[in-house]
Short mmCIF file of C-alpha atoms in Angstrom, two decimals:
data_model
loop_
_atom_site.label_atom_id
_atom_site.label_comp_id
_atom_site.label_asym_id
_atom_site.label_seq_id
_atom_site.Cartn_x
_atom_site.Cartn_y
_atom_site.Cartn_z
CA UNK A 1 0.41 -0.10 -0.29
CA UNK A 2 2.85 2.25 1.15
CA UNK A 3 4.74 1.56 -2.23
CA UNK A 4 1.93 2.10 -4.50
CA UNK A 5 0.77 5.56 -2.54
CA UNK A 6 4.67 6.27 -3.52
CA UNK A 7 4.23 5.79 -6.70
CA UNK A 8 1.29 7.42 -7.11
CA UNK A 9 3.00 10.69 -5.93
CA UNK A 10 5.50 10.18 -7.81
CA UNK A 11 4.33 10.04 -11.21
CA UNK A 12 1.64 13.64 -10.29
CA UNK A 13 5.39 15.52 -8.95
CA UNK A 14 6.60 13.94 -12.75
CA UNK A 15 3.28 15.19 -14.49
CA UNK A 16 3.91 18.94 -12.94
CA UNK A 17 6.84 19.31 -14.24
CA UNK A 18 5.08 19.96 -18.24
CA UNK A 19 3.19 22.63 -16.86
CA UNK A 20 3.62 26.37 -17.80
CA UNK A 21 4.93 28.74 -14.94
CA UNK A 22 4.60 32.49 -14.15
CA UNK A 23 7.57 35.01 -13.61
CA UNK A 24 9.26 34.89 -10.60
CA UNK A 25 10.20 37.28 -8.27
CA UNK A 26 13.25 37.87 -5.54
CA UNK A 27 14.09 39.49 -3.04
CA UNK A 28 17.06 39.88 -0.58
CA UNK A 29 17.80 37.04 2.06
CA UNK A 30 18.05 37.62 5.64
CA UNK A 31 21.19 37.40 7.43
CA UNK A 32 22.27 33.86 8.19
CA UNK A 33 22.66 32.80 11.66
CA UNK A 34 24.50 29.36 11.35
CA UNK A 35 22.84 26.34 13.06
CA UNK A 36 24.59 24.15 16.43
CA UNK A 37 27.55 21.96 15.49
CA UNK A 38 25.91 20.08 18.08
CA UNK A 39 21.81 19.43 17.91
CA UNK A 40 20.00 18.67 21.06
CA UNK A 41 16.78 17.39 19.73
CA UNK A 42 18.67 14.68 18.31
CA UNK A 43 21.56 14.49 19.20
CA UNK A 44 23.19 14.65 15.75
CA UNK A 45 26.79 16.72 15.86
CA UNK A 46 28.08 17.88 13.16
CA UNK A 47 31.86 18.68 12.31
CA UNK A 48 33.67 20.99 9.98
CA UNK A 49 33.91 18.24 6.94
CA UNK A 50 32.82 15.15 6.41
CA UNK A 51 34.71 12.11 3.83
CA UNK A 52 36.59 14.98 2.43
CA UNK A 53 33.36 17.30 2.49
CA UNK A 54 33.37 20.68 3.55
CA UNK A 55 30.99 22.06 5.68
CA UNK A 56 29.48 24.83 3.42
CA UNK A 57 27.04 26.72 5.82
CA UNK A 58 23.99 26.21 7.76
CA UNK A 59 21.37 27.71 8.82
CA UNK A 60 19.39 28.10 11.96
CA UNK A 61 15.81 28.47 10.79
CA UNK A 62 14.43 30.12 13.34
CA UNK A 63 16.88 33.05 13.78
CA UNK A 64 17.31 33.28 10.59
CA UNK A 65 13.20 33.67 9.52
CA UNK A 66 11.87 33.43 12.85
CA UNK A 67 10.60 29.92 11.38
CA UNK A 68 11.03 27.13 13.76
CA UNK A 69 9.51 24.55 11.66
CA UNK A 70 12.09 24.66 9.29
CA UNK A 71 14.70 23.73 12.48
CA UNK A 72 18.08 23.43 11.07
CA UNK A 73 19.90 22.24 8.30
CA UNK A 74 23.90 21.70 7.61
CA UNK A 75 25.59 21.51 3.59
CA UNK A 76 28.63 19.86 3.06
CA UNK A 77 30.19 20.02 -0.20
CA UNK A 78 33.12 18.01 -1.96
CA UNK A 79 34.22 20.54 -4.77
CA UNK A 80 31.75 21.18 -7.85
CA UNK A 81 31.23 16.86 -7.33
CA UNK A 82 28.62 16.70 -4.46
CA UNK A 83 26.03 19.02 -2.07
CA UNK A 84 24.64 16.86 0.50
CA UNK A 85 22.42 19.22 3.00
CA UNK A 86 21.19 17.10 6.10
CA UNK A 87 17.34 18.90 8.47
CA UNK A 88 16.23 18.73 11.18
CA UNK A 89 13.07 20.00 11.91
CA UNK A 90 10.26 18.94 14.38
CA UNK A 91 6.30 18.77 13.65
CA UNK A 92 4.02 21.14 13.80
CA UNK A 93 2.50 19.20 16.96
CA UNK A 94 3.98 16.15 19.27
CA UNK A 95 6.81 13.87 18.23
CA UNK A 96 7.94 12.31 15.15
CA UNK A 97 8.00 8.50 15.52
CA UNK A 98 11.49 6.74 15.02
CA UNK A 99 11.35 5.12 11.84
CA UNK A 100 9.91 5.85 7.85
CA UNK A 101 6.35 3.85 8.42
CA UNK A 102 4.35 6.73 9.81
CA UNK A 103 1.86 8.32 7.79
CA UNK A 104 4.30 12.00 9.42
CA UNK A 105 6.84 10.47 7.65
CA UNK A 106 5.00 10.14 4.38
CA UNK A 107 4.04 12.84 4.12
CA UNK A 108 7.62 15.32 4.72
CA UNK A 109 8.77 12.83 1.95
CA UNK A 110 5.60 14.07 0.26
CA UNK A 111 5.92 17.66 0.39
CA UNK A 112 10.26 17.35 -0.17
CA UNK A 113 9.88 15.71 -2.89
CA UNK A 114 7.11 18.05 -4.69
CA UNK A 115 9.57 20.62 -3.67
CA UNK A 116 12.64 18.69 -6.30
CA UNK A 117 10.04 19.01 -8.76
CA UNK A 118 9.24 22.62 -8.32
CA UNK A 119 12.98 23.25 -8.27
CA UNK A 120 12.67 21.15 -11.70
CA UNK A 121 10.42 23.77 -12.93
CA UNK A 122 12.34 27.10 -11.51
CA UNK A 123 15.51 25.88 -13.65
CA UNK A 124 17.52 23.81 -11.06
CA UNK A 125 17.42 20.46 -13.02
CA UNK A 126 16.87 19.48 -16.47
CA UNK A 127 15.10 16.19 -17.37
CA UNK A 128 14.63 14.82 -14.03
CA UNK A 129 12.85 11.66 -13.55
CA UNK A 130 12.69 8.73 -10.93
CA UNK A 131 15.52 6.30 -11.62
CA UNK A 132 13.34 3.72 -9.71
CA UNK A 133 9.94 4.28 -7.71
CA UNK A 134 9.89 5.61 -3.87
CA UNK A 135 10.77 3.21 -1.30
CA UNK A 136 12.65 2.38 2.12
CA UNK A 137 16.52 2.31 2.00
CA UNK A 138 18.70 1.95 4.84
CA UNK A 139 21.12 3.88 5.73
CA UNK A 140 23.75 3.42 8.64
CA UNK A 141 21.33 1.66 10.28
CA UNK A 142 18.50 4.41 9.93
CA UNK A 143 15.25 3.03 7.45
CA UNK A 144 14.67 6.22 5.59
CA UNK A 145 11.32 7.03 2.95
CA UNK A 146 13.63 6.93 -0.26
CA UNK A 147 14.45 8.36 -3.91
CA UNK A 148 17.38 8.58 -6.34
CA UNK A 149 16.25 10.98 -9.66
CA UNK A 150 18.43 11.63 -13.17
CA UNK A 151 18.61 14.95 -14.43
CA UNK A 152 21.15 17.77 -16.40
CA UNK A 153 22.38 20.37 -14.62
CA UNK A 154 21.24 23.38 -16.67
CA UNK A 155 24.33 24.98 -16.23
CA UNK A 156 27.37 22.25 -17.81
CA UNK A 157 24.98 19.81 -19.27
CA UNK A 158 26.72 17.11 -17.05
CA UNK A 159 24.45 13.94 -16.25
CA UNK A 160 23.56 13.95 -12.15
CA UNK A 161 21.78 12.61 -9.57
CA UNK A 162 19.86 13.61 -6.74
CA UNK A 163 18.36 11.84 -4.22
CA UNK A 164 16.37 12.54 -1.12
CA UNK A 165 15.52 10.55 2.16
CA UNK A 166 13.61 11.03 4.97
CA UNK A 167 12.68 10.13 8.42
CA UNK A 168 11.97 9.89 11.89
CA UNK A 169 14.68 10.24 14.23
CA UNK A 170 14.67 11.00 17.78
CA UNK A 171 11.04 12.90 17.73
CA UNK A 172 12.70 15.00 14.77
CA UNK A 173 12.16 14.35 11.14
CA UNK A 174 15.45 14.15 10.34
CA UNK A 175 15.76 14.78 5.60
CA UNK A 176 18.80 14.06 3.51
CA UNK A 177 19.30 15.92 -0.02
CA UNK A 178 22.70 14.44 -2.42
CA UNK A 179 23.09 16.44 -5.66
CA UNK A 180 25.67 14.24 -7.22
CA UNK A 181 27.39 15.53 -10.44
CA UNK A 182 27.69 12.13 -12.70
CA UNK A 183 25.72 9.42 -13.45
CA UNK A 184 27.96 6.24 -14.29
CA UNK A 185 27.69 2.63 -12.25
CA UNK A 186 30.62 3.94 -10.49
CA UNK A 187 29.72 7.48 -9.56
CA UNK A 188 26.39 6.27 -8.17
CA UNK A 189 28.37 3.62 -6.07
CA UNK A 190 30.73 6.56 -4.64
CA UNK A 191 27.41 8.96 -4.04
CA UNK A 192 26.09 5.49 -1.62
CA UNK A 193 29.16 4.72 -0.03
CA UNK A 194 29.50 8.65 1.18
CA UNK A 195 25.90 8.96 2.11
CA UNK A 196 27.00 5.80 4.35
CA UNK A 197 29.98 7.59 5.77
CA UNK A 198 27.65 11.25 6.18
CA UNK A 199 25.20 9.24 8.40
CA UNK A 200 27.32 7.31 10.48
CA UNK A 201 29.94 10.43 11.39
CA UNK A 202 26.65 12.87 12.39
CA UNK A 203 25.26 9.35 14.75
CA UNK A 204 28.75 9.79 16.25
#
């Protein structure tokens, strides 16, 4: 049942890419306030570097945008090859059940997937399409709802992979987003190993 829900949602999101979009307006972003290196709610730790990826930026959304619902984000980058961003944020009310089976987690996964397709509409990705149906994956002993998609990087025209993972962790949502340049089997295997190291590291 869960797989059918996820597949139907992914199909609906992909269909949105065919719709025309209107003009967009921009405004200056607020000054960024970094997130803490240690997240008190989950006990997760975010060092300056993980597996060759340096912490590019972090954001405390409460102090930066007055959005406590968005929690925190930490983004790591390997040169121009990969960017992984980890988000930790609360439910609107109550605690988030651990794992990837609760409807709260499914709803967050669906919203995050919709955000990816919206980003494609706005030019972040070209030729975005799922590699396989969304489902569950296990990374460093944590089970996530996850999906991998292929795309073309608009500026360089290089093939790329973008991945989304969402789970419940110690009462919070834990979301991971990875953009990885290159679409060969070897590069995807490297991306998988990198994600494994990232999740293992932040749990220490």
